[in-house]
Amino acid sequence: MSGLLLRALRAALPGAVRLPAVRRLRTAAPRPAFAKELFLGTLRKEEVFPYPEISNEELEEINQFVGPVEKFFSEEVDSKKIDQDAKIPPETLKGLKDLGLFGMQIPEEYGGLGLSNTMYARLGEITSLDGSIAVTLAAHQAIGLKGILIAGTDEQKAKYLPRLASGEHIAAFCLTEPGSGSDAASIQTRATLSEDGKYFLLNGSKVWISNGGLANIFTVFARTEVVDKDGQLKDKITAFIVERDFGGVTHGKPEDKLGIRGSNTCEVHFENTKVPIENVIGEVGGGFKVAMNILNSGRFSMGSASAGMIKKLIEMTAEYACTRKQFDKKLSEFGLIQEKFCFMAVKAYVMESMAYLTAGMMDRPGFPDCSVEAAMVKVFSSEGAWTCVSEALQILGGLGYMKDYPYERYLRDTRILLIFEGTNEILRMYIALTGMQYAGKILTDKIKEIKKGNVGVALGEFLSKLRDMMGRKVDYGLVGDRGVVHPSLQESGKKLEENIYYFGTTVRGLLSRFGKTIVEEQLVLKRVADIVINLYAMTAAISRASRSISIGLRNHDHEVLLTNIFCTEAYFKNNYAMAQLEKYADENLDDCIKKAAKQVLEKRAYTCSHPLDRTF
């Protein structure tokens, strides 16, 4: 039975700390968006201070889960063989199913473990130690069945979730097509309603589908004809639950990939597949929103997964650096090697802090919109993981390059993180534009109020500008006698406050300068995204380190050190980026960059003469 061991452990918990059989959805009024407020130069400190905590009951429960999962991955998972054979062995898949790992976030009433986002992130640290398994599990539950979870009817959940939770059925998410990658709205797969209105006929092909050759259940997105409000017939995307047993579902051979080789990735084809009308997820024509909600909700877990992998890398490379000798000194005694270990520790700490802050926010009562925060975690963590693996391999030198050791596999597996679940380029645009749109609407409303003669709003704006001209002292209440930041982190807190305030000023200037055409200014938006990602990262690290030192966690002084290192570096990076965003800034080379790229792309080649050319 799926999850037998973990459920037995849960049942064995002392009565005083045993959780209800079903973890109920906690409801409350919608919470304000933390990240979007940063674009206004506003810090909602009550949303991020103190750092989120789970209950003692949940802590007891997750600690019961961690042991068996760690033991399984340590003793039963042969990552080298999975990579070489480009396949996860059936016995390994069975072990994952028996541990309940195919139903981590499916509610207990449907046979899953019913884990919170925080608990899911914790187990993700362990499952990430094998990239192929991590992708298989994530493709199944983070996106494959997530549509049923967040938008499915009670009937759909009762029908499909129990067998998906047990792993008897495996799920896949079918969105990408040969002609539509990041541009999801351009898909061509079509679903045509039958004359009797009882089913849709589905036709089309999907590419690069994780679990495509294993899946029994597919979440498929297709174009459908919809009559809009004014009576016009329009093409809109609809989400469907498609069973392989419906017929007309085939898949191609597994793709031969650079990394995550053991995960199953292939084309999936639908030819006149009959999908009952009751298998529509959400509304007909509402599929694009379903797709975005699915993708937005799962990205945060990449932070804990990446941190788990980097922590393991630090252990392995530190052992080597502390025993390997060159020039009569251990590698660990050389400054350039020490720098690499500091870099990896800082990255791991910050991405872990971001991931669990975001998970904690998502687990709170109400329905917080954490899509921007989750996207920021994904961008920071994927790029941090890639650079950390590269640095770890560099420490090991030639040994790290050999297939006898796992480091080159980590390098190959990690590269995909910057591409899937939304490329980092697309996500940077999403982060920046979502925040700019939010700020723009509020600032526009203020202008309208001033034009209407609202003296209060006008006076507030005037006083704000006056304080800026006179040299405003930025104070968001993070530091000082009544501050929420521990005294050992006060300098980092001040840097964060200053960065947030001047970021709001920068955003206001950009909106005034570009207006709606800001959408086309991708190099500007990239800097905006990078700044706000750093601001969120600084916030998460400061909040977590403050909590750690306040409650006396072991090695809290190390956390403070890592946080202060990161915040100081991020502060200066942010200042430089904001300087680049000033009009006519000498630091800004955007026009030169565009010009150079245009010259290369026009010729579709590197255009400089070779230094050995002799033309007189």
Coordinates of C-alpha atoms in Angstrom, one line a residue:
M1 CA 0.0 0.0 0.0
S2 CA 1.2 3.5 -0.9
G3 CA 2.6 5.5 2.0
L4 CA 2.2 2.5 4.4
L5 CA 5.4 3.1 6.3
L6 CA 5.0 6.9 6.6
R7 CA 1.4 6.5 7.6
A8 CA 2.4 3.9 10.2
L9 CA 4.9 6.4 11.6
R10 CA 2.2 9.1 11.7
A11 CA -0.1 6.8 13.5
A12 CA 2.6 6.0 16.0
L13 CA 3.0 9.6 17.1
P14 CA 2.0 10.2 20.7
G15 CA -1.7 11.0 21.2
A16 CA -0.9 14.5 22.4
V17 CA 0.8 15.5 19.2
R18 CA -1.2 13.5 16.7
L19 CA -2.7 15.6 13.9
P20 CA -6.3 15.3 12.7
A21 CA -6.8 12.6 10.1
V22 CA -7.3 15.4 7.6
R23 CA -5.4 18.6 7.5
R24 CA -8.1 21.2 7.0
L25 CA -7.8 24.2 4.7
R26 CA -7.3 27.2 6.8
T27 CA -9.3 30.2 5.6
A28 CA -9.2 33.9 6.4
A29 CA -9.3 37.2 4.5
P30 CA -6.9 37.5 1.6
R31 CA -3.5 38.7 2.6
P32 CA -1.6 41.6 1.0
A33 CA 1.1 40.8 -1.5
F34 CA 4.5 41.3 0.1
A35 CA 6.8 41.3 -3.0
K36 CA 4.5 43.6 -5.1
E37 CA 4.6 46.2 -2.3
L38 CA 8.4 46.4 -2.6
F39 CA 7.8 48.1 -6.0
L40 CA 6.1 51.0 -4.2
G41 CA 9.1 51.2 -1.8
T42 CA 6.9 49.7 0.9
L43 CA 8.0 47.0 3.4
R44 CA 5.2 45.0 5.0
K45 CA 7.4 43.7 7.8
E46 CA 4.5 41.9 9.5
E47 CA 4.4 39.6 6.6
V48 CA 8.0 38.4 7.0
F49 CA 8.9 39.1 10.6
P50 CA 9.1 37.0 12.6
Y51 CA 10.3 34.2 10.3
P52 CA 7.6 31.5 9.8
E53 CA 7.5 28.6 12.2
I54 CA 5.6 25.3 12.0
S55 CA 3.8 23.9 15.0
N56 CA 5.5 21.4 17.3
E57 CA 3.0 18.8 16.0
E58 CA 4.1 19.4 12.4
L59 CA 7.8 19.4 13.4
E60 CA 7.3 16.0 15.1
E61 CA 5.5 14.7 12.1
I62 CA 8.0 15.8 9.5
N63 CA 10.9 14.5 11.6
Q64 CA 9.2 11.1 11.5
F65 CA 9.1 11.3 7.7
V66 CA 12.6 12.4 7.1
G67 CA 14.4 9.4 8.5
P68 CA 12.8 6.7 6.3
V69 CA 13.1 8.8 3.2
E70 CA 16.8 9.6 3.9
K71 CA 17.4 5.9 4.5
F72 CA 15.8 4.9 1.3
F73 CA 17.8 7.4 -0.8
S74 CA 21.0 6.4 1.0
E75 CA 20.6 2.6 0.7
E76 CA 18.2 1.9 -2.2
V77 CA 18.9 4.6 -4.8
D78 CA 21.8 4.0 -7.3
S79 CA 22.0 7.4 -9.0
K80 CA 25.0 6.3 -11.1
K81 CA 23.1 3.4 -12.6
I82 CA 19.9 5.5 -13.1
D83 CA 22.0 8.0 -15.1
Q84 CA 23.9 5.4 -17.1
D85 CA 20.7 3.4 -17.9
A86 CA 18.6 6.5 -18.5
K87 CA 15.9 4.8 -16.5
I88 CA 14.6 4.6 -12.9
P89 CA 14.4 0.8 -12.0
P90 CA 10.9 -0.5 -11.3
E91 CA 12.0 -1.5 -7.8
T92 CA 13.1 2.0 -7.0
L93 CA 9.8 3.4 -8.3
K94 CA 8.0 0.9 -6.2
G95 CA 10.0 2.0 -3.1
L96 CA 9.1 5.7 -3.8
K97 CA 5.4 4.7 -4.1
D98 CA 5.5 2.6 -0.9
L99 CA 6.9 5.6 1.0
G100 CA 3.9 7.7 -0.2
L101 CA 6.2 10.1 -2.1
F102 CA 3.8 10.2 -5.1
G103 CA 1.1 11.7 -2.8
M104 CA 3.0 14.2 -0.7
Q105 CA 0.5 17.1 -1.1
I106 CA -2.6 15.1 -1.9
P107 CA -5.0 15.4 1.1
E108 CA -5.2 12.4 3.4
E109 CA -8.9 11.9 2.6
Y110 CA -7.8 10.9 -0.9
G111 CA -5.0 8.6 0.4
G112 CA -2.1 11.1 0.3
L113 CA 0.2 12.4 3.0
G114 CA -1.5 15.8 3.1
L115 CA 1.8 17.7 3.7
S116 CA 1.9 21.4 4.0
N117 CA 4.0 23.4 1.6
T118 CA 6.7 23.7 4.3
M119 CA 6.7 19.9 4.9
Y120 CA 6.8 19.2 1.2
A121 CA 9.8 21.5 0.8
R122 CA 11.6 19.6 3.6
L123 CA 11.2 16.2 1.9
G124 CA 12.2 17.9 -1.4
E125 CA 15.7 18.5 0.1
I126 CA 16.1 14.7 0.2
T127 CA 14.5 13.7 -3.0
S128 CA 16.6 16.3 -4.9
L129 CA 19.7 14.2 -4.2
D130 CA 18.8 12.3 -7.4
G131 CA 17.9 14.7 -10.2
S132 CA 16.0 12.1 -12.2
I133 CA 13.8 11.0 -9.2
A134 CA 13.2 14.6 -8.2
V135 CA 11.9 15.5 -11.7
T136 CA 9.8 12.4 -11.9
L137 CA 8.1 13.2 -8.6
A138 CA 7.7 16.9 -9.4
A139 CA 6.3 16.3 -12.8
H140 CA 3.7 14.0 -11.2
Q141 CA 2.5 16.1 -8.3
A142 CA 3.9 19.7 -8.6
I143 CA 2.4 20.1 -12.1
G144 CA 0.9 16.8 -13.4
L145 CA -1.9 16.4 -10.9
K146 CA -1.9 19.9 -9.4
G147 CA -4.7 21.1 -11.7
I148 CA -7.0 18.5 -10.2
L149 CA -6.0 19.6 -6.7
I150 CA -6.4 23.3 -7.2
A151 CA -9.2 23.6 -9.7
G152 CA -10.8 20.1 -9.9
T153 CA -14.4 19.3 -8.9
D154 CA -15.1 17.1 -5.9
E155 CA -16.0 14.3 -8.3
Q156 CA -12.7 14.6 -10.2
K157 CA -10.7 14.6 -7.0
A158 CA -12.5 11.5 -5.7
K159 CA -12.1 9.7 -9.0
Y160 CA -8.5 10.4 -9.7
L161 CA -6.5 11.4 -6.6
P162 CA -6.5 8.1 -4.7
R163 CA -4.7 6.2 -7.4
L164 CA -2.4 9.1 -8.1
A165 CA -1.6 9.3 -4.4
S166 CA -0.6 5.7 -4.3
G167 CA 1.5 5.9 -7.5
E168 CA -0.7 3.3 -9.1
H169 CA -1.3 6.0 -11.7
I170 CA 1.4 8.5 -12.7
A171 CA 0.5 12.0 -13.9
A172 CA 2.0 14.2 -16.6
F173 CA 1.6 17.9 -17.6
C174 CA 1.1 18.5 -21.3
L175 CA 1.5 22.1 -22.3
T176 CA 4.6 22.6 -24.5
E177 CA 4.3 22.0 -28.3
P178 CA 6.8 22.1 -31.2
G179 CA 5.8 25.6 -32.0
S180 CA 5.1 27.0 -28.5
G181 CA 7.6 26.9 -25.7
S182 CA 7.6 29.9 -23.4
D183 CA 4.7 31.3 -25.4
A184 CA 2.1 29.0 -23.9
A185 CA -0.8 30.9 -25.4
S186 CA 0.2 29.9 -28.9
I187 CA -0.5 26.2 -28.6
Q188 CA -2.3 24.5 -31.5
T189 CA -3.6 21.3 -30.0
R190 CA -7.4 21.4 -30.5
A191 CA -10.4 19.9 -28.7
T192 CA -13.6 19.9 -30.6
L193 CA -17.0 19.5 -28.9
S194 CA -19.1 16.6 -30.2
E195 CA -22.5 17.3 -31.7
D196 CA -24.3 15.8 -28.7
G197 CA -22.2 18.0 -26.3
K198 CA -21.0 15.0 -24.3
Y199 CA -17.3 14.9 -25.1
F200 CA -14.5 16.6 -26.8
L201 CA -12.3 15.2 -29.6
L202 CA -8.7 16.0 -28.8
N203 CA -6.0 16.2 -31.5
G204 CA -2.5 17.4 -31.4
S205 CA 1.1 16.7 -30.1
K206 CA 3.0 17.8 -27.1
V207 CA 6.8 17.7 -26.7
W208 CA 9.3 17.3 -23.9
I209 CA 6.7 15.9 -21.6
S210 CA 8.2 14.6 -18.3
N211 CA 6.6 11.2 -17.4
G212 CA 5.1 11.2 -20.9
G213 CA 5.9 7.5 -21.4
L214 CA 4.9 6.5 -17.9
A215 CA 1.8 8.5 -17.3
N216 CA -1.8 7.1 -17.1
I217 CA -3.3 10.5 -16.4
F218 CA -2.5 13.7 -18.4
T219 CA -3.4 17.3 -17.7
V220 CA -3.7 18.5 -21.3
F221 CA -4.2 22.1 -22.6
A222 CA -5.9 22.6 -25.9
R223 CA -7.7 25.2 -28.0
T224 CA -11.5 25.2 -27.8
E225 CA -14.2 27.3 -29.4
V226 CA -15.9 29.5 -26.8
V227 CA -18.7 32.0 -27.2
D228 CA -17.7 35.2 -25.4
K229 CA -19.9 37.8 -23.7
D230 CA -20.7 39.7 -26.9
G231 CA -21.7 36.5 -28.7
Q232 CA -18.5 36.2 -30.8
L233 CA -16.9 32.8 -31.3
K234 CA -13.3 32.8 -30.0
D235 CA -10.5 30.3 -29.6
K236 CA -9.6 29.9 -25.9
I237 CA -7.4 27.4 -24.1
T238 CA -9.1 24.7 -21.9
A239 CA -7.6 22.3 -19.5
F240 CA -8.6 18.6 -19.6
I241 CA -8.0 15.4 -17.5
V242 CA -7.1 12.8 -20.1
E243 CA -6.8 9.1 -19.4
R244 CA -4.4 7.0 -21.5
D245 CA -7.3 4.5 -21.6
F246 CA -9.5 6.9 -23.5
G247 CA -7.7 5.7 -26.6
G248 CA -5.8 7.6 -29.3
V249 CA -3.0 8.4 -26.9
T250 CA 0.5 7.5 -27.9
H251 CA 4.0 8.5 -27.1
G252 CA 7.4 8.7 -28.8
K253 CA 10.7 7.1 -27.7
P254 CA 12.4 8.7 -24.6
E255 CA 14.5 11.7 -25.3
D256 CA 18.3 11.2 -24.9
K257 CA 19.1 14.2 -22.6
L258 CA 22.1 15.9 -21.2
G259 CA 21.0 15.5 -17.6
I260 CA 18.2 14.1 -15.5
R261 CA 18.7 11.2 -17.8
G262 CA 16.7 8.7 -15.7
S263 CA 13.5 10.8 -15.9
N264 CA 11.2 9.9 -18.8
T265 CA 10.8 12.7 -21.3
C266 CA 9.0 12.1 -24.7
E267 CA 6.5 13.4 -27.2
V268 CA 2.8 12.6 -26.5
H269 CA 0.3 12.5 -29.3
F270 CA -3.5 12.7 -29.2
E271 CA -5.5 11.5 -32.2
N272 CA -9.3 11.7 -31.9
T273 CA -9.1 11.1 -28.2
K274 CA -12.6 11.2 -26.7
V275 CA -12.6 13.3 -23.5
P276 CA -15.8 13.4 -21.5
I277 CA -17.2 16.9 -20.9
E278 CA -16.9 16.2 -17.1
N279 CA -13.1 16.0 -17.5
V280 CA -12.7 19.7 -18.1
I281 CA -10.7 21.3 -15.3
G282 CA -12.3 24.6 -14.3
E283 CA -14.2 26.3 -17.0
V284 CA -14.2 25.8 -20.7
G285 CA -11.9 28.5 -22.0
G286 CA -10.3 29.0 -18.6
G287 CA -7.3 26.7 -19.2
F288 CA -4.6 29.4 -19.5
K289 CA -5.3 30.6 -16.0
V290 CA -5.3 27.0 -14.7
A291 CA -1.9 26.5 -16.4
M292 CA -0.4 29.6 -14.9
N293 CA -1.8 28.8 -11.4
I294 CA -0.3 25.3 -11.6
L295 CA 3.1 26.6 -12.6
N296 CA 3.1 29.5 -10.2
S297 CA 2.2 27.4 -7.2
G298 CA 5.1 24.9 -7.4
R299 CA 8.2 26.9 -8.1
F300 CA 9.0 27.7 -4.5
S301 CA 10.2 24.2 -3.8
M302 CA 13.1 24.5 -6.1
G303 CA 14.8 26.6 -3.3
S304 CA 14.8 23.8 -0.8
A305 CA 15.6 21.2 -3.4
S306 CA 18.6 23.2 -4.6
A307 CA 19.8 23.9 -1.1
G308 CA 19.6 20.2 -0.2
M309 CA 21.8 19.4 -3.1
I310 CA 24.3 22.1 -2.4
K311 CA 24.6 21.1 1.3
K312 CA 25.5 17.6 0.2
L313 CA 28.0 19.0 -2.3
I314 CA 29.6 21.1 0.5
E315 CA 30.0 18.0 2.6
M316 CA 31.7 16.0 -0.2
T317 CA 34.0 18.8 -1.4
A318 CA 34.9 19.9 2.1
E319 CA 36.1 16.4 2.9
Y320 CA 38.3 16.5 -0.2
A321 CA 39.6 20.0 0.4
C322 CA 40.6 19.2 4.0
T323 CA 42.5 16.0 3.1
R324 CA 44.0 16.8 -0.3
K325 CA 47.5 18.5 -0.1
Q326 CA 49.3 20.6 -2.7
F327 CA 52.5 22.7 -2.1
D328 CA 52.7 21.1 1.4
K329 CA 49.3 22.7 2.3
K330 CA 45.8 21.4 2.5
L331 CA 43.5 22.8 -0.2
S332 CA 41.3 24.2 2.6
E333 CA 44.1 26.5 3.6
F334 CA 44.2 28.4 0.3
G335 CA 42.2 31.7 0.2
L336 CA 40.7 31.0 -3.3
I337 CA 39.4 27.7 -2.1
Q338 CA 38.0 29.2 1.1
E339 CA 36.2 31.8 -1.0
K340 CA 34.4 29.1 -3.0
F341 CA 33.2 27.4 0.2
C342 CA 31.9 30.7 1.6
F343 CA 30.1 31.3 -1.8
M344 CA 28.4 27.9 -1.6
A345 CA 27.4 28.3 2.0
V346 CA 25.9 31.8 1.4
K347 CA 24.0 30.6 -1.6
A348 CA 22.6 27.6 0.2
Y349 CA 21.6 29.6 3.2
V350 CA 19.9 32.3 1.3
M351 CA 17.9 30.1 -1.1
E352 CA 16.9 27.9 1.8
S353 CA 15.7 31.0 3.7
M354 CA 13.7 32.2 0.6
A355 CA 12.1 28.8 0.1
Y356 CA 10.9 28.3 3.6
L357 CA 9.8 32.0 4.0
T358 CA 7.7 31.5 0.9
A359 CA 6.4 28.1 2.0
G360 CA 5.4 29.6 5.3
M361 CA 3.6 32.5 3.6
M362 CA 1.7 30.0 1.4
D363 CA 0.7 27.9 4.4
R364 CA -0.8 30.8 6.3
P365 CA -4.6 31.2 6.6
G366 CA -6.2 32.9 3.6
F367 CA -5.2 32.7 0.0
P368 CA -2.0 34.7 -0.3
D369 CA -0.8 35.3 -3.9
C370 CA 2.8 34.2 -3.6
S371 CA 3.4 33.8 -7.4
V372 CA 6.0 36.5 -7.6
E373 CA 7.8 35.3 -4.5
A374 CA 7.8 31.7 -5.8
A375 CA 9.2 32.9 -9.2
M376 CA 12.0 34.8 -7.3
V377 CA 12.9 31.7 -5.4
K378 CA 13.1 29.7 -8.6
V379 CA 15.4 32.2 -10.4
F380 CA 17.7 32.7 -7.5
S381 CA 17.9 29.0 -6.6
S382 CA 18.4 27.6 -10.1
E383 CA 21.2 30.1 -10.9
G384 CA 22.7 29.6 -7.5
A385 CA 22.6 25.8 -7.8
W386 CA 24.3 26.0 -11.3
T387 CA 27.1 28.2 -10.1
C388 CA 27.7 26.3 -6.9
V389 CA 28.0 22.9 -8.7
S390 CA 30.5 24.6 -11.1
E391 CA 32.5 25.9 -8.1
A392 CA 32.4 22.5 -6.4
L393 CA 33.7 20.8 -9.5
Q394 CA 36.5 23.4 -9.7
I395 CA 37.6 22.6 -6.2
L396 CA 38.0 18.9 -7.2
G397 CA 39.9 19.7 -10.4
G398 CA 40.3 16.8 -12.8
L399 CA 38.7 14.4 -10.3
G400 CA 35.4 16.4 -10.6
Y401 CA 35.4 15.9 -14.4
M402 CA 35.5 12.1 -14.2
K403 CA 32.4 10.0 -14.6
D404 CA 33.5 7.8 -11.7
Y405 CA 32.4 10.6 -9.4
P406 CA 29.0 12.2 -9.1
Y407 CA 30.0 15.8 -9.6
E408 CA 29.8 15.9 -13.4
R409 CA 26.3 14.3 -13.1
Y410 CA 25.3 17.1 -10.7
L411 CA 26.5 19.6 -13.2
R412 CA 24.5 18.0 -16.1
D413 CA 21.4 17.6 -13.9
T414 CA 21.4 21.1 -12.6
R415 CA 21.5 22.9 -16.0
I416 CA 17.8 22.2 -16.7
L417 CA 16.8 24.2 -13.6
L418 CA 17.3 27.5 -15.5
I419 CA 15.0 26.3 -18.3
F420 CA 12.0 24.4 -17.1
E421 CA 9.0 25.5 -15.0
G422 CA 9.5 28.8 -16.9
T423 CA 12.8 30.0 -18.2
N424 CA 14.6 32.4 -16.0
E425 CA 14.4 35.1 -18.7
I426 CA 10.6 34.7 -18.9
L427 CA 10.3 34.7 -15.1
R428 CA 12.4 37.9 -14.8
M429 CA 9.9 39.6 -17.1
Y430 CA 7.0 38.2 -15.1
I431 CA 8.5 39.4 -11.8
A432 CA 9.3 42.8 -13.0
L433 CA 6.1 43.4 -15.0
T434 CA 3.8 42.1 -12.4
G435 CA 5.3 44.4 -9.8
M436 CA 5.5 47.4 -12.2
Q437 CA 1.8 46.9 -13.1
Y438 CA 0.8 46.7 -9.4
A439 CA 2.8 49.9 -8.6
G440 CA 1.5 51.6 -11.8
K441 CA -2.1 51.1 -10.9
I442 CA -1.7 52.4 -7.4
L443 CA 0.3 55.4 -8.5
T444 CA -2.2 56.2 -11.3
D445 CA -5.0 56.0 -8.7
K446 CA -3.1 58.6 -6.6
I447 CA -2.7 60.9 -9.6
K448 CA -6.5 60.6 -10.3
E449 CA -7.2 61.5 -6.6
I450 CA -4.9 64.5 -6.8
K451 CA -6.7 65.7 -10.0
K452 CA -10.0 65.3 -8.3
G453 CA -8.7 67.7 -5.6
N454 CA -8.0 65.2 -2.8
V455 CA -5.9 67.4 -0.6
G456 CA -4.7 64.6 1.7
V457 CA -3.2 62.6 -1.1
A458 CA -1.6 65.7 -2.7
L459 CA -0.2 66.8 0.6
G460 CA 1.2 63.3 1.2
E461 CA 3.0 63.3 -2.1
F462 CA 4.4 66.9 -1.6
L463 CA 5.7 66.0 1.9
S464 CA 7.3 62.8 0.6
K465 CA 9.2 64.7 -2.2
L466 CA 10.2 67.4 0.3
R467 CA 11.7 64.9 2.7
D468 CA 13.6 63.4 -0.3
M469 CA 15.0 66.8 -1.2
M470 CA 16.1 67.4 2.4
G471 CA 17.8 64.0 2.7
R472 CA 15.2 61.6 4.1
K473 CA 16.2 59.2 6.9
V474 CA 14.8 55.9 5.8
D475 CA 13.2 54.0 8.7
Y476 CA 10.8 51.0 8.2
G477 CA 11.0 49.9 11.8
L478 CA 13.5 47.1 11.2
V479 CA 16.3 48.4 13.4
G480 CA 16.5 50.3 16.6
D481 CA 15.1 49.8 20.1
R482 CA 11.7 48.7 18.7
G483 CA 13.0 47.0 15.6
V484 CA 12.3 43.5 14.6
V485 CA 15.9 42.7 13.4
H486 CA 18.4 41.4 16.0
P487 CA 21.1 44.0 16.9
S488 CA 23.8 41.8 15.3
L489 CA 22.1 42.3 11.9
Q490 CA 21.3 46.0 12.2
E491 CA 23.7 47.1 9.5
S492 CA 22.2 44.6 7.1
G493 CA 18.7 45.8 8.2
K494 CA 19.7 49.4 7.4
K495 CA 21.0 48.4 4.0
L496 CA 17.8 46.6 3.2
E497 CA 15.6 49.6 4.3
E498 CA 17.7 52.0 2.2
N499 CA 17.6 49.7 -0.9
I500 CA 13.8 49.2 -0.6
Y501 CA 13.1 52.9 -0.4
Y502 CA 15.3 53.9 -3.3
F503 CA 13.9 50.9 -5.3
G504 CA 10.4 52.4 -5.0
T505 CA 11.8 55.8 -6.2
T506 CA 13.5 54.0 -9.1
V507 CA 10.3 52.2 -10.1
R508 CA 8.3 55.5 -10.0
G509 CA 10.9 57.1 -12.2
L510 CA 10.8 54.3 -14.7
L511 CA 7.0 54.3 -14.9
S512 CA 7.1 58.0 -15.5
R513 CA 9.8 57.7 -18.1
F514 CA 8.5 54.8 -20.1
G515 CA 4.8 54.5 -19.3
K516 CA 3.2 51.5 -21.0
T517 CA 6.2 51.0 -23.3
I518 CA 8.1 49.6 -20.3
V519 CA 6.9 46.2 -21.5
E520 CA 9.4 46.4 -24.4
E521 CA 12.4 47.4 -22.3
Q522 CA 13.6 44.0 -21.4
L523 CA 17.1 45.0 -20.3
V524 CA 15.5 47.5 -17.9
L525 CA 13.1 44.9 -16.6
K526 CA 15.9 42.5 -16.0
R527 CA 17.6 44.9 -13.7
V528 CA 14.4 45.6 -11.9
A529 CA 13.8 41.9 -11.4
D530 CA 17.4 41.4 -10.2
I531 CA 17.0 44.2 -7.6
V532 CA 13.7 42.9 -6.2
I533 CA 15.0 39.3 -6.1
N534 CA 17.9 40.6 -4.0
L535 CA 15.6 42.5 -1.8
Y536 CA 13.5 39.4 -1.1
A537 CA 16.6 37.4 -0.5
M538 CA 18.0 39.9 1.9
T539 CA 14.6 40.0 3.7
A540 CA 14.4 36.2 4.0
A541 CA 18.0 35.9 5.3
I542 CA 17.7 38.7 7.8
S543 CA 14.4 37.4 9.1
R544 CA 15.6 33.8 9.5
A545 CA 19.0 34.8 11.1
S546 CA 17.1 37.1 13.6
R547 CA 14.9 34.3 14.6
S548 CA 17.8 31.8 14.9
I549 CA 19.8 34.0 17.2
S550 CA 16.8 35.0 19.2
I551 CA 15.7 31.5 20.0
G552 CA 19.3 30.2 20.4
L553 CA 19.6 27.8 17.5
R554 CA 23.1 26.2 17.3
N555 CA 25.6 27.9 15.1
H556 CA 23.4 31.0 14.9
D557 CA 26.5 33.2 14.8
H558 CA 27.4 31.5 11.5
E559 CA 24.0 32.4 10.1
V560 CA 24.5 36.0 11.1
L561 CA 27.9 36.0 9.3
L562 CA 26.5 34.5 6.1
T563 CA 23.6 37.0 6.2
N564 CA 25.8 40.0 6.6
I565 CA 28.1 38.9 3.8
F566 CA 25.2 38.4 1.4
C567 CA 23.4 41.6 2.4
T568 CA 26.5 43.7 2.0
E569 CA 27.2 42.3 -1.5
A570 CA 23.5 42.5 -2.5
Y571 CA 23.3 46.1 -1.3
F572 CA 26.1 47.3 -3.5
K573 CA 24.8 45.3 -6.5
N574 CA 21.4 46.9 -6.0
N575 CA 22.9 50.4 -5.8
Y576 CA 24.9 49.8 -9.1
A577 CA 21.8 48.4 -10.8
M578 CA 19.7 51.4 -9.7
A579 CA 22.4 53.8 -10.9
Q580 CA 22.2 52.0 -14.3
L581 CA 18.5 52.6 -14.4
E582 CA 18.9 56.4 -14.1
K583 CA 18.2 58.4 -17.3
Y584 CA 21.5 59.1 -19.2
A585 CA 23.5 57.0 -16.7
D586 CA 27.1 56.5 -17.8
E587 CA 26.9 53.0 -16.3
N588 CA 24.1 52.0 -18.7
L589 CA 25.3 50.3 -21.9
D590 CA 21.9 49.1 -23.1
D591 CA 22.1 50.9 -26.4
C592 CA 25.6 49.6 -27.1
I593 CA 24.6 46.0 -26.2
K594 CA 21.5 46.2 -28.5
K595 CA 23.6 47.6 -31.3
A596 CA 26.4 44.9 -31.0
A597 CA 23.7 42.2 -30.9
K598 CA 21.9 43.6 -33.9
Q599 CA 25.2 43.5 -36.0
V600 CA 25.8 39.9 -35.0
L601 CA 22.3 38.8 -35.7
E602 CA 22.0 40.6 -39.1
K603 CA 24.9 38.5 -40.3
R604 CA 24.0 35.5 -38.2
A605 CA 27.7 35.2 -37.4
Y606 CA 30.6 36.6 -35.5
T607 CA 31.6 39.5 -37.7
C608 CA 35.0 40.7 -36.6
S609 CA 38.0 40.1 -38.9
H610 CA 40.4 37.4 -37.8
P611 CA 43.6 38.8 -36.2
L612 CA 45.7 37.0 -38.8
D613 CA 43.8 38.5 -41.8
R614 CA 46.0 40.7 -43.9
T615 CA 44.0 43.1 -45.9
F616 CA 45.7 46.3 -47.1

